[in-house]
């Protein structure tokens, strides 16, 4: 009998296993694939490794404006892929090392809940624990579009990360985070990229005012919004925009239309764990309806992000230790790793309006900032939007479009989570010259 068994070794699962073992619980981690889950193997890390190579290439190509001339510049996709693989391998062995050091037992294979605190392993054994965490993650969701299934020109994000060569023309179905990140990456290395999005705007979770700033920087990417994909024939993507029928030709088509929770074949029915199509049903402290069974990460459908998955994994271990804790759902930071980055936390203006909250806002262009201008010039696109509650001045949301936006947003998480006001933010001292000074400027402008 273990104290704790974790099903799934992604950010939610391996973080929970590490914390549990560190606090003295006997812990078994069951993982059918490579350690690190989607994030490390086919998500956050490989994309950012390739993006780093693509950015270096673009910066070199554009460096003449600083007086730096690179002759005979070329992009070696094979070398960039090797860089990506090495990064992933290094981090993966780091996770294996930490789990071993902390005494977590790892089973390489599938697991399935049986109910009553028991799980079946692929090798026929049964294991038992006082507490079980289901952290089986998510997989790409494919829309029912004729001509999509079995089409060798169609890939998901996983397929796109293991290409031997980049395509000449890439069409992307879906203008969400994954679609836009791949669009930025491939466009930066000279691939002709088209994005087809069904909604009226790309990145629909982001504050609309800053989406329009970001869109100005998506140089060379053809974006069609309000466009419904109707069929795929070979490399032809057919879609309709209102009454108009249109198509785009591509060598490869990425389908990035969202992800679905991995809830099938893991014994949720046998263990009587409640779930919906969107994921396993949990309360704010990640408890399922079944005693001793918890769920965390993408499989809950609550936030499909690696850092929220690991935060949920940590909260589960605290819950098992008798201190159930709700994570700050109203203050989950997110980043879109485009060129430049977009990052946000808290509410958008539209969401606040829908919730009936009276707001005040400040929107500043990044060009007013010394470091931004020094590095990007007057044509650089970026900005900051700070949203606060009208009467109290409580900070509701912050959105940033700029290089390093993802590195700046963590501060907003702690401010919003503890209900800080614009007055408090005004009192903070920011180093100069940094792009983050824009955040304080936005507070002063409010
Ligand atoms: C292309 C891409 C880019 C992304 N970029 C970012 C980013 O920049 N930042 C960010 O925050 N998020 C990003 N994400 C999202 C992030 O990867 C996920 O939110 C995160 O991996 C979720 O963690 P998890 O632990 O819930 O699940 P996962 O990472 O999916 O891990 C679940 C694990 O469970 C295992 N498993 C499933 N069923 C079983 C079973 N029955 N038995 C044993 N093992 C099982 C799977 O093999 C898998 O390893 C990206 C995703 C993609 C696809």
Coordinates of C-alpha atoms and ligand atoms in Angstrom, one line a residue:
X1 CA 0.0 0.0 0.0
X2 CA 1.4 3.4 -1.1
X3 CA 0.5 6.7 0.5
X4 CA 0.2 8.3 -3.0
X5 CA -0.1 7.0 -6.5
X6 CA 0.1 9.5 -9.5
X7 CA -1.3 8.5 -12.9
X8 CA 0.6 10.6 -15.5
X9 CA 4.1 12.1 -15.4
X10 CA 3.5 15.6 -16.9
X11 CA 3.9 18.9 -15.0
X12 CA 0.9 18.1 -12.8
X13 CA 1.9 14.5 -12.0
X14 CA 5.7 14.8 -11.6
X15 CA 5.5 18.0 -9.5
X16 CA 2.9 16.3 -7.2
X17 CA 5.0 13.2 -7.0
X18 CA 8.1 15.2 -6.1
X19 CA 6.4 17.3 -3.5
X20 CA 4.7 14.2 -1.9
X21 CA 7.9 12.2 -1.7
X22 CA 9.7 15.3 -0.3
X23 CA 7.1 15.5 2.5
X24 CA 7.7 11.8 3.3
X25 CA 4.9 10.0 1.5
X26 CA 5.6 6.7 -0.2
X27 CA 4.9 7.6 -3.8
X28 CA 4.5 5.7 -7.1
X29 CA 4.4 7.6 -10.4
X30 CA 2.8 5.8 -13.4
X31 CA 3.8 7.1 -16.8
X32 CA 3.2 5.3 -20.1
X33 CA 5.3 7.7 -22.2
X34 CA 8.4 9.8 -21.6
X35 CA 8.7 11.6 -18.3
X36 CA 7.7 15.3 -18.5
X37 CA 4.4 14.8 -20.4
X38 CA 3.2 17.0 -23.2
X39 CA 4.9 20.1 -21.9
X40 CA 8.5 18.8 -22.0
X41 CA 8.3 16.4 -24.9
X42 CA 5.8 17.9 -27.5
X43 CA 4.7 21.2 -26.0
X44 CA 6.3 24.1 -24.1
X45 CA 9.9 23.2 -24.3
X46 CA 10.5 21.9 -27.9
X47 CA 8.5 24.9 -29.3
X48 CA 10.5 27.4 -27.3
X49 CA 13.8 25.7 -28.3
X50 CA 12.9 26.0 -32.0
X51 CA 11.6 29.5 -31.5
X52 CA 14.9 30.5 -29.9
X53 CA 16.7 29.4 -33.1
X54 CA 14.1 31.1 -35.3
X55 CA 14.5 34.4 -33.3
X56 CA 18.2 34.3 -33.6
X57 CA 17.9 33.9 -37.4
X58 CA 15.4 36.8 -37.7
X59 CA 17.5 39.0 -35.4
X60 CA 20.6 38.3 -37.5
X61 CA 18.6 38.9 -40.7
X62 CA 17.4 42.3 -39.4
X63 CA 20.6 43.4 -37.6
X64 CA 21.7 45.6 -40.5
X65 CA 19.7 48.5 -38.9
X66 CA 22.1 48.3 -35.9
X67 CA 25.0 48.4 -38.3
X68 CA 25.6 44.6 -38.0
X69 CA 25.8 42.9 -41.3
X70 CA 25.6 39.1 -41.6
X71 CA 26.7 37.6 -44.9
X72 CA 25.5 34.3 -46.3
X73 CA 22.9 33.8 -43.5
X74 CA 21.1 30.5 -43.6
X75 CA 18.8 28.5 -41.3
X76 CA 19.8 24.9 -40.7
X77 CA 16.5 23.2 -39.6
X78 CA 18.3 20.0 -38.8
X79 CA 20.7 21.8 -36.4
X80 CA 17.8 23.7 -34.8
X81 CA 15.9 20.4 -34.3
X82 CA 19.0 18.8 -32.7
X83 CA 19.2 21.8 -30.3
X84 CA 15.5 21.2 -29.4
X85 CA 16.1 17.5 -28.8
X86 CA 19.1 18.1 -26.7
X87 CA 17.2 20.6 -24.5
X88 CA 14.4 18.2 -24.1
X89 CA 16.7 15.3 -23.2
X90 CA 18.6 17.3 -20.6
X91 CA 15.4 18.4 -18.9
X92 CA 14.0 14.9 -19.0
X93 CA 17.0 13.4 -17.4
X94 CA 16.8 16.1 -14.8
X95 CA 13.2 15.0 -13.9
X96 CA 14.3 11.4 -13.7
X97 CA 17.2 12.3 -11.4
X98 CA 15.0 14.4 -9.1
X99 CA 12.4 11.7 -8.8
X100 CA 15.0 9.1 -8.0
X101 CA 16.7 11.3 -5.5
X102 CA 13.5 11.9 -3.7
X103 CA 12.6 8.2 -3.6
X104 CA 9.7 8.3 -6.0
X105 CA 9.1 4.8 -7.6
X106 CA 8.4 5.1 -11.3
X107 CA 6.4 2.6 -13.3
X108 CA 6.9 2.9 -17.1
X109 CA 3.6 1.7 -18.6
X110 CA -0.1 2.4 -18.5
X111 CA -2.3 2.5 -15.4
X112 CA -6.0 2.3 -14.9
X113 CA -8.2 3.0 -11.9
X114 CA -10.1 0.1 -10.5
X115 CA -11.9 1.9 -7.6
X116 CA -11.4 1.4 -3.9
X117 CA -8.0 3.0 -4.0
X118 CA -6.7 0.4 -6.5
X119 CA -5.1 0.6 -9.9
X120 CA -4.2 -2.0 -12.5
X121 CA -0.8 -1.8 -14.2
X122 CA -0.1 -2.8 -17.8
X123 CA 2.0 -5.8 -16.5
X124 CA -1.1 -7.3 -14.8
X125 CA -0.1 -6.2 -11.3
X126 CA -2.5 -4.3 -9.0
X127 CA -1.3 -1.5 -6.8
X128 CA -3.1 0.4 -4.0
X129 CA -2.9 3.8 -2.3
X130 CA -4.5 6.0 0.3
X131 CA -4.6 8.8 -2.2
X132 CA -4.6 8.8 -6.0
X133 CA -4.0 11.7 -8.4
X134 CA -5.2 11.5 -12.0
X135 CA -3.0 13.7 -14.1
X136 CA -3.3 12.1 -17.5
X137 CA -3.3 15.4 -19.5
X138 CA -4.8 16.1 -22.8
X139 CA -4.4 15.3 -26.6
X140 CA -5.0 17.3 -29.8
X141 CA -8.7 17.5 -30.6
X142 CA -9.4 17.2 -34.4
X143 CA -12.6 18.8 -35.8
X144 CA -14.8 16.6 -38.1
X145 CA -13.6 18.2 -41.3
X146 CA -13.9 16.0 -44.5
X147 CA -10.5 15.1 -45.9
X148 CA -8.7 15.6 -42.7
X149 CA -8.3 12.1 -41.3
X150 CA -5.6 10.0 -43.0
X151 CA -4.4 13.0 -45.0
X152 CA -0.6 12.9 -45.1
X153 CA -0.4 16.7 -45.5
X154 CA -2.3 17.2 -42.2
X155 CA -0.4 17.3 -38.9
X156 CA -1.1 18.2 -35.2
X157 CA 1.4 20.1 -33.1
X158 CA 3.1 16.9 -32.2
X159 CA 3.7 16.0 -35.9
X160 CA 5.0 19.5 -36.6
X161 CA 7.6 19.2 -34.0
X162 CA 9.3 16.2 -35.6
X163 CA 9.6 17.4 -39.3
X164 CA 12.8 16.6 -41.1
X165 CA 12.5 19.8 -43.2
X166 CA 10.2 22.8 -42.8
X167 CA 7.4 23.1 -45.4
X168 CA 7.5 25.8 -48.0
X169 CA 3.9 26.8 -47.3
X170 CA 2.1 26.1 -44.0
X171 CA -1.6 26.6 -43.4
X172 CA -2.8 26.6 -39.8
X173 CA -6.3 25.9 -38.8
X174 CA -6.9 27.7 -35.5
X175 CA -5.6 31.1 -34.3
X176 CA -5.3 30.2 -30.6
X177 CA -2.0 30.1 -28.7
X178 CA -0.6 27.0 -30.4
X179 CA -1.6 28.1 -33.9
X180 CA -0.1 31.6 -33.4
X181 CA 3.1 30.3 -31.8
X182 CA 3.8 28.0 -34.7
X183 CA 2.8 30.8 -37.2
X184 CA 5.4 33.1 -35.6
X185 CA 8.1 30.4 -35.5
X186 CA 7.7 29.2 -39.1
X187 CA 7.2 32.7 -40.5
X188 CA 10.5 33.8 -38.9
X189 CA 12.4 31.2 -40.9
X190 CA 10.8 32.2 -44.2
X191 CA 7.9 29.7 -44.5
X192 CA 4.8 31.2 -46.2
X193 CA 2.2 31.0 -43.4
X194 CA -1.6 31.3 -43.5
X195 CA -3.9 31.1 -40.4
X196 CA -7.6 30.4 -40.7
X197 CA -9.6 31.2 -37.6
X198 CA -13.3 30.6 -37.2
X199 CA -13.9 33.3 -34.5
X200 CA -13.9 37.1 -35.3
X201 CA -10.4 37.5 -33.9
X202 CA -7.3 35.4 -33.1
X203 CA -6.3 34.8 -29.5
X204 CA -9.9 35.3 -28.2
X205 CA -8.9 35.1 -24.5
X206 CA -6.7 38.2 -24.8
X207 CA -7.7 41.8 -24.4
X208 CA -8.9 42.9 -27.8
X209 CA -7.1 46.3 -27.7
X210 CA -3.8 44.6 -27.4
X211 CA -4.6 41.8 -29.9
X212 CA -4.8 44.6 -32.5
X213 CA -1.3 45.9 -31.5
X214 CA 0.1 42.4 -31.6
X215 CA -1.4 41.7 -35.1
X216 CA 0.5 44.6 -36.5
X217 CA 3.7 42.7 -35.7
X218 CA 2.7 39.5 -37.4
X219 CA 4.5 40.5 -40.5
X220 CA 4.0 38.4 -43.5
X221 CA 1.5 36.0 -41.9
X222 CA -1.8 35.9 -43.8
X223 CA -4.6 35.8 -41.3
X224 CA -8.3 35.0 -42.1
X225 CA -10.7 35.4 -39.3
X226 CA -14.4 34.6 -39.2
X227 CA -13.5 31.8 -41.6
X228 CA -15.0 28.3 -41.3
X229 CA -13.0 25.4 -42.7
X230 CA -15.2 23.2 -44.8
X231 CA -12.9 20.6 -46.3
X232 CA -9.3 19.6 -46.9
X233 CA -8.4 18.1 -50.3
X234 CA -4.7 17.1 -50.4
X235 CA -3.0 20.4 -49.6
X236 CA -6.0 22.6 -50.4
X237 CA -7.8 24.0 -47.4
X238 CA -11.3 25.1 -48.3
X239 CA -13.1 27.5 -46.1
X240 CA -16.0 29.9 -46.2
X241 CA -16.1 33.5 -45.0
X242 CA -19.7 34.7 -44.9
X243 CA -21.1 33.8 -48.3
X244 CA -17.7 33.7 -49.9
X245 CA -16.0 30.4 -50.6
X246 CA -12.2 30.6 -50.4
X247 CA -9.2 28.3 -50.3
X248 CA -5.5 28.3 -49.5
X249 CA -2.8 26.0 -50.9
X250 CA -0.2 24.5 -48.6
X251 CA 2.4 21.8 -48.4
X252 CA 1.5 21.1 -44.8
X253 CA -1.7 21.9 -42.8
X254 CA -1.5 22.2 -39.0
X255 CA -4.7 21.6 -37.2
X256 CA -4.5 23.5 -33.9
X257 CA -8.2 23.6 -32.9
X258 CA -7.8 22.8 -29.2
X259 CA -7.2 19.9 -27.0
X260 CA -9.4 17.2 -25.3
X261 CA -8.8 15.7 -21.9
X262 CA -7.4 12.2 -21.7
X263 CA -10.3 10.6 -19.8
X264 CA -10.8 7.5 -21.9
X265 CA -9.5 4.1 -20.9
X266 CA -8.3 5.2 -17.5
X267 CA -11.1 3.6 -15.4
X268 CA -13.0 6.7 -14.4
X269 CA -16.3 4.7 -14.8
X270 CA -15.1 1.8 -12.6
X271 CA -13.8 4.1 -9.9
X272 CA -17.0 6.1 -10.2
X273 CA -15.2 9.4 -10.8
X274 CA -17.5 12.1 -12.3
X275 CA -16.4 13.7 -15.5
X276 CA -17.8 15.6 -18.5
X277 CA -16.6 16.0 -22.0
X278 CA -14.4 18.9 -20.8
X279 CA -12.6 16.9 -18.2
X280 CA -12.7 15.4 -14.7
X281 CA -15.0 17.3 -12.4
X282 CA -13.1 18.7 -9.4
X283 CA -13.8 21.2 -6.7
X284 CA -11.6 24.3 -6.2
X285 CA -9.2 22.2 -4.1
X286 CA -8.9 19.5 -6.9
X287 CA -10.9 16.8 -5.1
X288 CA -13.1 14.6 -7.3
X289 CA -16.4 13.2 -6.1
X290 CA -14.6 9.8 -5.3
X291 CA -13.0 9.7 -1.9
X292 CA -9.2 9.7 -2.0
X293 CA -9.1 10.5 -5.8
X294 CA -7.8 13.9 -6.9
X295 CA -7.3 15.3 -10.4
X296 CA -4.9 18.0 -11.7
X297 CA -3.7 19.6 -14.9
X298 CA -5.2 19.5 -18.4
X299 CA -7.4 16.5 -17.6
X300 CA -9.5 18.8 -15.4
X301 CA -10.1 21.1 -18.4
X302 CA -9.7 24.1 -16.0
X303 CA -6.7 25.7 -17.5
X304 CA -4.5 24.1 -20.2
X305 CA -1.2 25.5 -19.1
X306 CA 1.9 23.8 -17.7
X307 CA 2.4 26.1 -14.7
X308 CA -1.3 25.8 -13.7
X309 CA -0.9 22.0 -14.0
X310 CA 2.1 22.0 -11.6
X311 CA 0.4 24.5 -9.3
X312 CA -2.6 22.1 -9.1
X313 CA -0.3 19.2 -8.5
X314 CA 1.3 21.1 -5.5
X315 CA -2.2 22.0 -4.2
X316 CA -3.2 18.3 -4.2
X317 CA -0.2 17.4 -2.1
X318 CA -1.2 20.1 0.4
X319 CA -4.7 18.8 0.4
X320 CA -3.5 15.3 1.2
X321 CA -1.5 16.7 4.0
X322 CA -4.7 18.1 5.5
X323 CA -4.5 21.7 4.2
X324 CA -6.8 21.8 1.2
X325 CA -6.0 25.0 -0.8
X326 CA -7.7 26.6 -3.7
X327 CA -5.3 28.0 -6.2
X328 CA -5.9 31.6 -7.3
X329 CA -8.1 30.8 -10.3
X330 CA -8.8 34.5 -10.9
X331 CA -5.0 35.2 -11.4
X332 CA -3.6 32.6 -13.8
X333 CA -0.9 34.1 -16.0
X334 CA -0.5 33.1 -19.6
X335 CA 2.0 33.8 -22.4
X336 CA 1.8 33.6 -26.1
X337 CA 5.4 33.1 -27.4
X338 CA 5.1 35.0 -30.6
X339 CA 7.3 37.7 -32.0
X340 CA 6.9 39.7 -29.8
X341 CA 5.5 37.9 -26.8
X342 CA 2.0 38.5 -25.4
X343 CA 1.4 37.9 -21.7
X344 CA -1.6 38.5 -19.5
X345 CA -3.1 37.9 -16.1
X346 CA -6.5 38.5 -14.6
X347 CA -9.6 39.9 -16.4
X348 CA -9.9 41.4 -19.9
X349 CA -12.0 44.5 -20.2
X350 CA -14.7 42.5 -22.0
X351 CA -14.8 39.9 -19.1
X352 CA -15.1 42.7 -16.5
X353 CA -17.9 44.3 -18.4
X354 CA -19.7 41.0 -18.6
X355 CA -19.3 40.6 -14.9
X356 CA -20.9 44.0 -14.4
X357 CA -17.7 45.5 -12.9
X358 CA -17.1 49.2 -13.5
X359 CA -13.5 49.7 -14.7
X360 CA -10.9 52.2 -15.5
X361 CA -8.0 51.5 -17.8
X362 CA -4.7 52.7 -19.1
X363 CA -3.2 51.6 -22.5
X364 CA 0.3 52.7 -23.3
X365 CA 2.3 52.1 -26.5
X366 CA 5.7 50.4 -25.8
X367 CA 7.5 53.0 -28.0
X368 CA 7.3 55.4 -25.2
X369 CA 9.7 53.2 -23.2
X370 CA 13.5 53.7 -23.4
X371 CA 14.7 50.1 -23.5
X372 CA 11.9 49.1 -26.0
X373 CA 12.9 51.9 -28.3
X374 CA 16.6 51.2 -28.1
X375 CA 16.0 47.6 -29.0
X376 CA 13.1 47.7 -31.4
X377 CA 13.0 51.2 -32.9
X378 CA 10.0 53.3 -33.8
X379 CA 8.5 50.6 -35.9
X380 CA 8.5 48.1 -33.1
X381 CA 5.0 47.0 -31.9
X382 CA 4.1 46.6 -28.3
X383 CA 2.0 48.0 -25.5
X384 CA 0.7 47.6 -22.0
X385 CA -2.9 47.6 -20.7
X386 CA -3.7 47.9 -17.0
X387 CA -7.3 47.4 -15.9
X388 CA -8.6 48.3 -12.5
X389 CA -11.9 48.5 -10.6
X390 CA -13.2 52.1 -10.9
X391 CA -13.9 52.9 -7.2
X392 CA -11.5 50.8 -5.2
X393 CA -8.6 50.9 -7.7
X394 CA -8.2 47.1 -7.3
X395 CA -6.1 45.7 -10.1
X396 CA -8.2 43.4 -12.3
X397 CA -5.9 42.6 -15.2
X398 CA -2.7 43.3 -17.0
X399 CA -1.8 42.5 -20.6
X400 CA 1.6 43.1 -22.1
X401 CA 2.8 42.8 -25.8
X402 CA 6.6 43.1 -25.9
X403 CA 9.7 41.1 -26.0
X404 CA 10.2 39.6 -22.5
X405 CA 6.4 40.0 -21.8
X406 CA 6.4 36.4 -20.4
X407 CA 9.2 37.3 -18.0
X408 CA 7.3 40.4 -16.7
X409 CA 3.8 39.0 -16.0
X410 CA 4.5 37.0 -12.8
X411 CA 4.3 40.2 -10.7
X412 CA 0.8 40.8 -11.9
X413 CA -0.1 37.3 -10.7
X414 CA 0.8 38.1 -7.1
X415 CA -0.8 41.6 -7.2
X416 CA -4.1 40.3 -8.6
X417 CA -4.2 37.2 -6.4
X418 CA -3.9 39.3 -3.2
X419 CA -6.3 42.0 -4.4
X420 CA -3.6 44.8 -4.6
X421 CA -4.5 48.3 -5.8
X422 CA -3.1 50.6 -8.4
X423 CA -1.8 52.8 -5.5
X424 CA 0.4 49.9 -4.3
X425 CA 1.8 49.4 -7.8
X426 CA 2.6 53.1 -8.1
X427 CA 4.8 52.8 -5.0
X428 CA 7.0 50.1 -6.5
X429 CA 10.4 50.9 -7.8
X430 CA 11.2 49.4 -11.2
X431 CA 14.8 49.2 -12.6
X432 CA 15.7 51.6 -15.4
X433 CA 15.8 51.1 -18.3
X434 CA 13.5 48.1 -18.5
X435 CA 10.4 47.5 -20.5
X436 CA 8.6 46.6 -17.3
X437 CA 8.7 50.4 -16.4
X438 CA 5.7 50.6 -18.7
X439 CA 3.7 48.8 -16.1
X440 CA 4.3 51.5 -13.5
X441 CA 3.7 54.2 -16.1
X442 CA 0.4 52.6 -16.8
X443 CA -0.4 52.7 -13.1
X444 CA 0.6 56.4 -12.9
X445 CA -1.6 57.2 -16.0
X446 CA -4.6 55.7 -14.2
Ligands
LIG1 C1 2.6 22.7 -28.9 C2 2.3 23.0 -27.4 C3 2.9 24.1 -26.8 C4 2.6 24.4 -25.5 N1 3.3 25.4 -24.9 C5 3.0 25.8 -23.6 C6 3.7 26.9 -23.0 O1 4.5 27.5 -23.6 N2 3.4 27.2 -21.8 C7 2.4 26.4 -21.0 O2 2.2 26.8 -19.9 N3 1.8 25.4 -21.6 C8 2.0 25.1 -22.9 N4 1.4 24.0 -23.4 C9 0.4 23.2 -22.6 C10 1.1 22.3 -21.7 O3 1.9 21.4 -22.4 C11 0.1 21.5 -20.9 O4 -0.8 22.4 -20.2 C12 0.8 20.6 -19.8 O5 1.6 19.7 -20.4 C13 -0.3 19.9 -19.0 O6 0.3 19.1 -18.0 P1 -0.4 17.8 -17.4 O7 0.5 17.3 -16.4 O8 -1.8 18.1 -17.0 O9 -0.5 16.8 -18.7 P2 0.5 16.3 -19.7 O10 1.7 17.1 -19.8 O11 -0.3 16.0 -21.0 O12 1.0 14.9 -19.1 C14 0.1 13.8 -18.9 C15 0.9 12.5 -19.0 O13 0.1 11.4 -18.6 C16 0.5 10.3 -19.3 N5 -0.7 9.4 -19.3 C17 -1.9 9.5 -19.9 N6 -2.7 8.5 -19.6 C18 -1.9 7.6 -18.9 C19 -2.2 6.3 -18.4 N7 -3.4 5.7 -18.5 N8 -1.2 5.7 -17.7 C20 0.1 6.3 -17.6 N9 0.3 7.5 -18.1 C21 -0.6 8.1 -18.7 C22 0.8 10.9 -20.7 O14 1.7 10.0 -21.4 C23 1.5 12.2 -20.3 O15 2.9 12.1 -20.2 C24 1.7 23.6 -24.8 C25 1.1 22.5 -25.3 C26 1.3 22.2 -26.7 C27 0.6 21.0 -27.3

